[in-house]
Short mmCIF file of C-alpha atoms and ligand atoms in Angstrom, two decimals:
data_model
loop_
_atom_site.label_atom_id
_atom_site.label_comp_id
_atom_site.label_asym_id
_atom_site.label_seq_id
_atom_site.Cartn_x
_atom_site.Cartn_y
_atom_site.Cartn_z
CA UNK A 541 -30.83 10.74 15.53
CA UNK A 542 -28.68 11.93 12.41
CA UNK A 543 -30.05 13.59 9.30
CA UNK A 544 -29.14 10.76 7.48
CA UNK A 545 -27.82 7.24 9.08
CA UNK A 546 -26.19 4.62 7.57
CA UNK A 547 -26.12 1.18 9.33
CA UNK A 548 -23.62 -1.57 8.47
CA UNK A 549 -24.38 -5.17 9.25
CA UNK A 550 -21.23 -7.42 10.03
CA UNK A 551 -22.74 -10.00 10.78
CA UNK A 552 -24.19 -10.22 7.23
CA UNK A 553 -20.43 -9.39 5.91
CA UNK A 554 -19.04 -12.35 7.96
CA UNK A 555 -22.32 -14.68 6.53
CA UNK A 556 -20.99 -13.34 2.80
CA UNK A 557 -17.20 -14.79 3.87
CA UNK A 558 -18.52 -17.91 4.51
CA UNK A 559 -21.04 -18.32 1.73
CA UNK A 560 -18.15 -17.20 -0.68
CA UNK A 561 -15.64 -19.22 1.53
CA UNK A 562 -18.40 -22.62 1.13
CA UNK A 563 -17.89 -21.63 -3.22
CA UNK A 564 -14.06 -23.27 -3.05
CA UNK A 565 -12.91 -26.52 -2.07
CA UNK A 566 -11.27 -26.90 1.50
CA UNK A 567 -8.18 -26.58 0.59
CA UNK A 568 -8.34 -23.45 -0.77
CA UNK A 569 -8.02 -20.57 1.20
CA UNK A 570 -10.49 -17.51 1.09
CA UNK A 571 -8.69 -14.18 1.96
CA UNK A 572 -10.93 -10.63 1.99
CA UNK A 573 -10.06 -7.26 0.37
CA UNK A 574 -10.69 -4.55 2.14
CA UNK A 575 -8.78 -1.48 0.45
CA UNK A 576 -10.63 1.99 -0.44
CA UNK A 577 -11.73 1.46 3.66
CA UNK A 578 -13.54 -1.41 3.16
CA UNK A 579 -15.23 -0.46 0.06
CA UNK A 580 -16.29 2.55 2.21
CA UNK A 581 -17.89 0.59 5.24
CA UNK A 582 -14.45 0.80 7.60
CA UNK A 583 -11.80 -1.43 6.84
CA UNK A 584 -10.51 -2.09 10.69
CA UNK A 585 -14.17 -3.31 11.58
CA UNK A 586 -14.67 -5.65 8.71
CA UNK A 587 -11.35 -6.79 8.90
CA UNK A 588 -11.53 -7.35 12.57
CA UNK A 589 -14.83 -9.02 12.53
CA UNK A 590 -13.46 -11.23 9.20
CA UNK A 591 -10.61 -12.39 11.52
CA UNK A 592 -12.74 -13.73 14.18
CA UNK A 593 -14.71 -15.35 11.67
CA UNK A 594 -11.47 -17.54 10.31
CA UNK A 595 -10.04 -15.07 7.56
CA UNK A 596 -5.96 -15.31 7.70
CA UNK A 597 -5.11 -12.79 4.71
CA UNK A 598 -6.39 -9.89 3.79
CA UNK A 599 -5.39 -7.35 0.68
CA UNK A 600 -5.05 -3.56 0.61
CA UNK A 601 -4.26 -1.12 -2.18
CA UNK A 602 -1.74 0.78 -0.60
CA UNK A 603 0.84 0.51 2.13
CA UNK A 604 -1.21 2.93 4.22
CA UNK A 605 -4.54 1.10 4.34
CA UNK A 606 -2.32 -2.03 5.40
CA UNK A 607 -1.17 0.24 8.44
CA UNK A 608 -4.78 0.92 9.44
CA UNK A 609 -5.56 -2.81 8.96
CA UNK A 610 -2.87 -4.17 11.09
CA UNK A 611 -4.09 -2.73 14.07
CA UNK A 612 -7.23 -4.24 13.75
CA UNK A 613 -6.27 -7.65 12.75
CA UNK A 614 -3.24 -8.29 14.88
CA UNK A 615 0.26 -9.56 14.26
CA UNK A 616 -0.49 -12.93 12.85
CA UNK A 617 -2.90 -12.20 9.57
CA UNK A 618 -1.09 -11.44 6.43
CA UNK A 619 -2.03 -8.54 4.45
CA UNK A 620 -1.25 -8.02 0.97
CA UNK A 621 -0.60 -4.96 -0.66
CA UNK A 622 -2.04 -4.70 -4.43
CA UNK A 623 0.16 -1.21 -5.08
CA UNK A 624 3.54 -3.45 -4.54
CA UNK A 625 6.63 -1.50 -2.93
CA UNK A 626 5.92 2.13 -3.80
CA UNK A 627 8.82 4.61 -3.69
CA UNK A 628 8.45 5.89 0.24
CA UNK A 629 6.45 2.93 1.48
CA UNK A 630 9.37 0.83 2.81
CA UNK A 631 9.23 2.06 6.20
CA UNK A 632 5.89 1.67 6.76
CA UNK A 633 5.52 -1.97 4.54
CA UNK A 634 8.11 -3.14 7.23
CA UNK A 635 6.62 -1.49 10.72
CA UNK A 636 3.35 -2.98 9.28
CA UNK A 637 4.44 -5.97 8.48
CA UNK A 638 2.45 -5.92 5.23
CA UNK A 639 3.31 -8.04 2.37
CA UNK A 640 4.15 -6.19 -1.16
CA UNK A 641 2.68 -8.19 -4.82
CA UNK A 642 5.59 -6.65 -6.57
CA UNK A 643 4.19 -5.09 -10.16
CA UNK A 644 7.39 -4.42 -12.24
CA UNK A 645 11.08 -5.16 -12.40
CA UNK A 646 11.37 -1.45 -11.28
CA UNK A 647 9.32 -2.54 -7.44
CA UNK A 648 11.77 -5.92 -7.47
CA UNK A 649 14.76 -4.07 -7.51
CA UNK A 650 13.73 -1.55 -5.34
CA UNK A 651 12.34 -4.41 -3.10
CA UNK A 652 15.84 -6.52 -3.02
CA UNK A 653 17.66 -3.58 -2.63
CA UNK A 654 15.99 -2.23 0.94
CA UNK A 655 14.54 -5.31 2.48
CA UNK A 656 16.10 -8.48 0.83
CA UNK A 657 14.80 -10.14 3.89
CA UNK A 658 11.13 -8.75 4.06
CA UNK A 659 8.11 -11.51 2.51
CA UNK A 660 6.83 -10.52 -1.09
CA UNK A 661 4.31 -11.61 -3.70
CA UNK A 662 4.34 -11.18 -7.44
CA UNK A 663 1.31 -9.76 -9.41
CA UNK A 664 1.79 -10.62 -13.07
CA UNK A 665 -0.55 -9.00 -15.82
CA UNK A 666 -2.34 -11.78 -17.95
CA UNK A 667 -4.25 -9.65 -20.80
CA UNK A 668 -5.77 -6.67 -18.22
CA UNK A 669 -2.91 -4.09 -18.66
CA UNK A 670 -3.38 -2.58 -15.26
CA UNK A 671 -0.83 -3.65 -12.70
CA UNK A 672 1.79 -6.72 -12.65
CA UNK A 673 4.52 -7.91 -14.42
CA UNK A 674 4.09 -8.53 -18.35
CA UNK A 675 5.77 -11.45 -19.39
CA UNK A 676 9.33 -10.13 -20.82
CA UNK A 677 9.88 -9.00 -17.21
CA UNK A 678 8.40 -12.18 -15.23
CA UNK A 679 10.94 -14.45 -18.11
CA UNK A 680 13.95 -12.24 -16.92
CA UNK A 681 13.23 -12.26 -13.17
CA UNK A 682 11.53 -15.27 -12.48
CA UNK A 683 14.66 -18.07 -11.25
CA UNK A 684 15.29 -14.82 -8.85
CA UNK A 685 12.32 -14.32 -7.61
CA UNK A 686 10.69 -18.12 -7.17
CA UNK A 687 14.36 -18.75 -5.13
CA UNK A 688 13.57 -16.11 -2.59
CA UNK A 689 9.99 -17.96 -1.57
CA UNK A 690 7.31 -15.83 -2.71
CA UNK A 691 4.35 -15.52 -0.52
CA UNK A 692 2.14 -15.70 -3.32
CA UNK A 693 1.65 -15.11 -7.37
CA UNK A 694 -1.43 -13.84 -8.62
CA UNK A 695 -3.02 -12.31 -11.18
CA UNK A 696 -6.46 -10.50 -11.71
CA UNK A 697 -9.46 -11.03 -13.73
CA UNK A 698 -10.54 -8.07 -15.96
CA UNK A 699 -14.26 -9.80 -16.95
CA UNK A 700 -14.69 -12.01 -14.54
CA UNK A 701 -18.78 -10.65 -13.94
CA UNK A 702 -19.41 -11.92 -16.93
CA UNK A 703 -18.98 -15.49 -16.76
CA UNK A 704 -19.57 -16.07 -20.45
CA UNK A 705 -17.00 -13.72 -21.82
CA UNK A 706 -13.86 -15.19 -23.70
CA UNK A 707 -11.14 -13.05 -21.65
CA UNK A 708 -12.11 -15.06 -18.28
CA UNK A 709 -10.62 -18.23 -20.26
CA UNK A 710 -8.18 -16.80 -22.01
CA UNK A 711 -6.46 -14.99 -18.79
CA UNK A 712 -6.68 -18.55 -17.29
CA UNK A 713 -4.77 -19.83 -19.99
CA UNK A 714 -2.25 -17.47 -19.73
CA UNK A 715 -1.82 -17.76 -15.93
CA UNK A 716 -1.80 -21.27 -16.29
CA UNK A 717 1.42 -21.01 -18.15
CA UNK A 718 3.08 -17.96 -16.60
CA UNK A 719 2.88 -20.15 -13.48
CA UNK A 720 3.88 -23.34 -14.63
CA UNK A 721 6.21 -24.80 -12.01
CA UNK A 722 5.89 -22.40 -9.69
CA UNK A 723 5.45 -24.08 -6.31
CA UNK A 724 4.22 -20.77 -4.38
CA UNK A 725 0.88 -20.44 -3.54
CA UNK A 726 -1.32 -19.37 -6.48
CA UNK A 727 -4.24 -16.77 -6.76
CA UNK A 728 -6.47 -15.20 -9.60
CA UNK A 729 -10.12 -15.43 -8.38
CA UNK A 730 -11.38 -11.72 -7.41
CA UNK A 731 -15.76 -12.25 -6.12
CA UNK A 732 -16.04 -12.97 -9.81
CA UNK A 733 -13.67 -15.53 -10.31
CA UNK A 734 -14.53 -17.00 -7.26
CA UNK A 735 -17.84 -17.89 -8.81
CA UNK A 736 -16.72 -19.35 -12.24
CA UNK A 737 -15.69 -22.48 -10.51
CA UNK A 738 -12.83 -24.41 -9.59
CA UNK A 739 -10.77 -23.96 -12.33
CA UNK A 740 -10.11 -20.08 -11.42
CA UNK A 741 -9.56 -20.78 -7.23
CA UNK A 742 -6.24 -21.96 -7.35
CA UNK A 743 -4.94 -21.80 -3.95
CA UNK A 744 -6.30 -18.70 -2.67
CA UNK A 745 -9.39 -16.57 -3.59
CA UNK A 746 -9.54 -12.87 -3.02
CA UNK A 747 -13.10 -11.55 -2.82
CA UNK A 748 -14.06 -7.94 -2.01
CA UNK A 749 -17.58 -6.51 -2.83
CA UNK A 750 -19.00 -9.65 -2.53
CA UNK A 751 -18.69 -9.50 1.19
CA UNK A 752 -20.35 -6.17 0.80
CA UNK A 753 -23.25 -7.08 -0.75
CA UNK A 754 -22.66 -6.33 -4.14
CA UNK A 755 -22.83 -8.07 -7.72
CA UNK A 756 -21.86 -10.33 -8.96
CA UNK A 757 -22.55 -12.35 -6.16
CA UNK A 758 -26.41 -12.29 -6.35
CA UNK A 759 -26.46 -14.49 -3.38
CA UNK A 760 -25.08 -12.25 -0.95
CA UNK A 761 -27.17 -10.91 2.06
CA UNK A 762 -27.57 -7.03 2.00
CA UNK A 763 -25.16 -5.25 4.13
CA UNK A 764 -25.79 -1.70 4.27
CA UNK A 765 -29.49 0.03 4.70
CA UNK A 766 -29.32 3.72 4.42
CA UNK A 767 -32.09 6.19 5.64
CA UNK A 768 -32.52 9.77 5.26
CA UNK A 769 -34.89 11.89 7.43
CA UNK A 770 -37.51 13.78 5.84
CA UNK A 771 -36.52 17.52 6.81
CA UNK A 772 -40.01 18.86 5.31
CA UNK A 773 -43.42 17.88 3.53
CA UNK A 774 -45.62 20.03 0.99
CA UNK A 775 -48.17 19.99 -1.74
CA UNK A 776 -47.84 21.05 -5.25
CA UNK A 777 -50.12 21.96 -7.84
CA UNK A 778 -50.36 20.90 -11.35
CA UNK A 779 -48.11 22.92 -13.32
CA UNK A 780 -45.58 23.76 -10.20
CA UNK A 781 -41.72 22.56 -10.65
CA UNK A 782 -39.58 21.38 -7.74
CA UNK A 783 -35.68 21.68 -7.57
CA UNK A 784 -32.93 22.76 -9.84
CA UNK A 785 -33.61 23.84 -13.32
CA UNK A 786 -37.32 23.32 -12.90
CA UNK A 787 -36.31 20.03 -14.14
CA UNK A 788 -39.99 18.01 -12.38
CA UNK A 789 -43.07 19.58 -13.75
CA UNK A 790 -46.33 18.07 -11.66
CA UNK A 791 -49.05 16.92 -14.03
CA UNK A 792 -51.20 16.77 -11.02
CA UNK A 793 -51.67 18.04 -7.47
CA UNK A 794 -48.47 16.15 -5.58
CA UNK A 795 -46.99 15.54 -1.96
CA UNK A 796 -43.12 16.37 -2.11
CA UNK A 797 -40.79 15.65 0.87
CA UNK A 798 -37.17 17.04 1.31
CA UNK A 799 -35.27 14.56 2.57
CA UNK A 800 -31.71 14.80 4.23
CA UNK A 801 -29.15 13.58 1.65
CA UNK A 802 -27.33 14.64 -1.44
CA UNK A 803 -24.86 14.03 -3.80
CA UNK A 804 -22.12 15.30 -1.18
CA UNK A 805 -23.35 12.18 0.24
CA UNK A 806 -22.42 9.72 -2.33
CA UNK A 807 -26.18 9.91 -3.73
CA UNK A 808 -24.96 10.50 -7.40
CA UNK A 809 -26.70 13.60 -8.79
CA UNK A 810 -27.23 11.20 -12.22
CA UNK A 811 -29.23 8.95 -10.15
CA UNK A 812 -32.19 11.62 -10.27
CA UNK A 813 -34.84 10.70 -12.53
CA UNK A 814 -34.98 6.85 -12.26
CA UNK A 815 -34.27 6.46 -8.48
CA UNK A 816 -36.59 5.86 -5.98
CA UNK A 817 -36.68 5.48 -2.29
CA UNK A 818 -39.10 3.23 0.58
CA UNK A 819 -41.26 3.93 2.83
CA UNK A 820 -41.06 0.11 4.19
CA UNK A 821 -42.03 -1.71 1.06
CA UNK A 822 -43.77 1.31 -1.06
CA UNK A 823 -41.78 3.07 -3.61
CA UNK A 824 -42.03 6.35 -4.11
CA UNK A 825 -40.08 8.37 -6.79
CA UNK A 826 -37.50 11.25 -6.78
CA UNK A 827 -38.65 13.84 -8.73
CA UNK A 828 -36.43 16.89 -9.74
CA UNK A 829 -32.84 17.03 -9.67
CA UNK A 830 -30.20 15.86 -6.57
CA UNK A 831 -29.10 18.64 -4.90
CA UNK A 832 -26.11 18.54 -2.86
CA UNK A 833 -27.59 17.85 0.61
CA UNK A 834 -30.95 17.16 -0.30
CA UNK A 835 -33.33 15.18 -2.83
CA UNK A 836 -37.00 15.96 -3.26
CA UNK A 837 -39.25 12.57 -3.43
CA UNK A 838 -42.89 12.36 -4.70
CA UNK A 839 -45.02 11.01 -1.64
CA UNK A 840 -48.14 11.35 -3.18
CA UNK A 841 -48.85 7.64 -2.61
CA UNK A 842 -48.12 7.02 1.10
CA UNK A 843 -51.06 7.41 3.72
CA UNK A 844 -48.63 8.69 6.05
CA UNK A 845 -45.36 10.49 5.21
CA UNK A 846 -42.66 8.25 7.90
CA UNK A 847 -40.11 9.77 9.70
CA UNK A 848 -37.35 9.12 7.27
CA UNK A 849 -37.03 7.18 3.97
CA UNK A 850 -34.96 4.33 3.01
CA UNK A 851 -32.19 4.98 0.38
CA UNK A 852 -30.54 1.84 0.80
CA UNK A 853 -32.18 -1.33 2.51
CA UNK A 854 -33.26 -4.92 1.40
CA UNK A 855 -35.52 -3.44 -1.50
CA UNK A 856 -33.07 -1.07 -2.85
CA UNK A 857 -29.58 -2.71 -3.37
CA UNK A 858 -26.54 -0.45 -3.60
CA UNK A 859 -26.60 -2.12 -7.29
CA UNK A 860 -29.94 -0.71 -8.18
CA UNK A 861 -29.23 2.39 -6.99
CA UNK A 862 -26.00 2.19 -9.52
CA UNK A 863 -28.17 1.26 -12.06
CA UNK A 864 -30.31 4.49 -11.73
CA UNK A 865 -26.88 6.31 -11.99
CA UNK A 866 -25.66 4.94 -14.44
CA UNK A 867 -22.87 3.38 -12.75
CA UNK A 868 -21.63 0.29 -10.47
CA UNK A 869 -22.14 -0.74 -6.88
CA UNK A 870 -18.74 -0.79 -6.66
CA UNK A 871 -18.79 3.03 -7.11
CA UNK A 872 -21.79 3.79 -4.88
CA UNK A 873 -19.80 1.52 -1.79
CA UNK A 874 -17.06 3.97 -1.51
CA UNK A 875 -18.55 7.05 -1.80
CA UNK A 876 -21.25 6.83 0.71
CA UNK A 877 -20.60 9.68 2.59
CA UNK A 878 -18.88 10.53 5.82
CA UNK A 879 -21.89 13.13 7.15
CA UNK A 880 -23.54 9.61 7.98
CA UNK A 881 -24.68 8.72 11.22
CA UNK A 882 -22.84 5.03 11.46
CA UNK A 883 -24.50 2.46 13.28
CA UNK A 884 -22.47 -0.95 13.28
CA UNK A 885 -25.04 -4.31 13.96
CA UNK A 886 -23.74 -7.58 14.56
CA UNK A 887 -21.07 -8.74 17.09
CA UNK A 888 -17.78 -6.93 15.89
C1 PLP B 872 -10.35 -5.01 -6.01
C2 PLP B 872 -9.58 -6.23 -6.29
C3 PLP B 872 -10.05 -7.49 -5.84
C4 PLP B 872 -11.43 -7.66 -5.26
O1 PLP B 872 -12.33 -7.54 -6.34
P1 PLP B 872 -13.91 -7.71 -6.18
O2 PLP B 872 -14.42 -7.66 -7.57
O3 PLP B 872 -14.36 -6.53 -5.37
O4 PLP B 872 -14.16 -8.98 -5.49
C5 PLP B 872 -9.22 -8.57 -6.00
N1 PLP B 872 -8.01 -8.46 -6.62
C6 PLP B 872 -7.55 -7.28 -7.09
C7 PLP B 872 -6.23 -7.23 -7.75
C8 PLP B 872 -8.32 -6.13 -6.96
O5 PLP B 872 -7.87 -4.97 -7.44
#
């Protein structure tokens, strides 16, 4: 058994593809992003196990993840590549056979110039100001482009977790009429979008931490259940500190076990004071700061001190462990570290 061990349910990835797959119409196609690994949880096993589930088209933020992907998936499955054509990344975007969004009039000369033959999408930028093509450039290129067949033109969502904010509507509006009489295959829907309704699906929907388990899709089944062993058990008296800084004073006699994780682990040393772990359904708080391979956890309320403690797990979602960090699930996902023993359930 590992200090720590992280177990990853594809099953309940593949049941969060279909729920967010059952959100769209049949005619709209529901691809799966798995760049940054998977969100951390191994992008050639989701992948893989998304294929056999029915998922065609898959997106990746840079050439190289697409490389690690295609193995995995096959030769038939398209996958999309969010970075465009990067200076270097011809050889490997043709080996790979992975589709480029092209971002800037820069990537579609670059793109026409080396492989005038190889399939390409557009990203266009509708109000977020992070990748794709603003409008000036999309006016100037856009008879070129549409003539050469573009796999797809999409766009991306910067609010799109908050279903009441005025940017959701706004960017539609705007892709709405950077896209008028295009005849290519249209996306805009990230998990978000996917869940504002019809009007955002267009013809293809792009979900990622959605199929991880993460908000906004509230629905979704928990994917990832992370447990840390408890390395040793003591008691404290009132008036003793544990950790770093002396930053937990005990008011009263207390149980403290060490358990076998840290912030090298992706367990966000901000987390600290307002995170908790389970012993099955019981919390029981960390107390003192998060070292780097270990946090110290106030047991003074179990009967029995287990084996190991759950980080992660149906009661504790990666997003309320973001919360206690001040940060996002998304963040949490990725970092989970790589000391983890990995245990894969579900048929792959
Ligand atoms: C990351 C990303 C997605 C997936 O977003 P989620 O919010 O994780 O569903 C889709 N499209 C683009 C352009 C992205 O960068």
């Amino acid at each position: 058994m590992n200090a720590a061990e992280l177990t990853i349910d594809l099953d309940a990835v593949a049941a969060n593809w279909r729920a967010l797959d059952a959100k769209s119409s049949q005619s709209v196609e529901t691809a799966a992003v798995v760049k940054a690994n998977g969100y951390g949880l191994d992008a050639g096993r989701v992948a893989a196990r998304l294929a056999r589930e029915g998922a065609r088209t898959f997106f990746v933020a840079i050439a190289e993840e697409g490389k690690a992907v295609r193995t995995s998936v096959g030769p038939e499955a398209r996958i999309f590549v969010f970075s465009g054509h990067m200076d270097g990344a011809t050889d490997m975007l043709q080996q790979s056979n992975l589709i480029p969004l092209l971002n800037s009039a820069e990537q579609v000369t670059r793109h026409f110039a080396v492989s005038p033959s190889h399939a390409f999408g557009i990203q266009l930028d509708t109000g977020m100001n992070r990748l794709g093509m603003e409008q000036d450039d999309w006016d100037a290129l856009r008879s070129e482009l549409l003539a050469n067949g573009p796999s797809l033109v999409m766009s991306h969502l910067a609010c799109a977790d908050e279903p009441g904010h005025q940017m959701n509507a706004r960017q539609l509006e705007a892709f709405r009429a950077m896209t008028a009489g295009v005849n290519a295959p249209l996306s805009l829907a990230a998990t978000g979008g996917t869940l504002l309704g019809s009007d955002y699906h267009f013809d293809l929907v792009r979900p990622g931490v959605g199929l991880y388990g993460g908000f906004p899709f509230k629905e979704a089944e928990p994917v990832v259940r992370l447990s840390a062993q408890v390395i040793q058990t003591r008691e404290i008296q009132a008036t003793e500190t544990v950790g770093y800084g002396y930053a937990y004073i005990a008011d009263e006699p207390r149980t403290i076990a060490t358990i076998a994780a840290g912030y090298a682990d992706g367990l966000i040393r901000a987390m600290g004071p307002k995170a908790q772990v389970y012993s099955g359904n019981t919390p029981c708080k960390v107390v003192g700061r998060v070292s780097m391979d270990l946090i110290t956890v106030d047991v003074t309320n179990l009967e029995q001190v287990p084996a190991s403690l759950d980080i992660l797990s149906a009661h504790q979602t990666v997003d309320d462990l973001a919360d206690a960090a001040g940060t996002i699930g998304y963040e949490i996902l990725p970092s989970l570290g790589h000391r983890y023993g990995r245990t894969y359930r579900g048929s792959t």
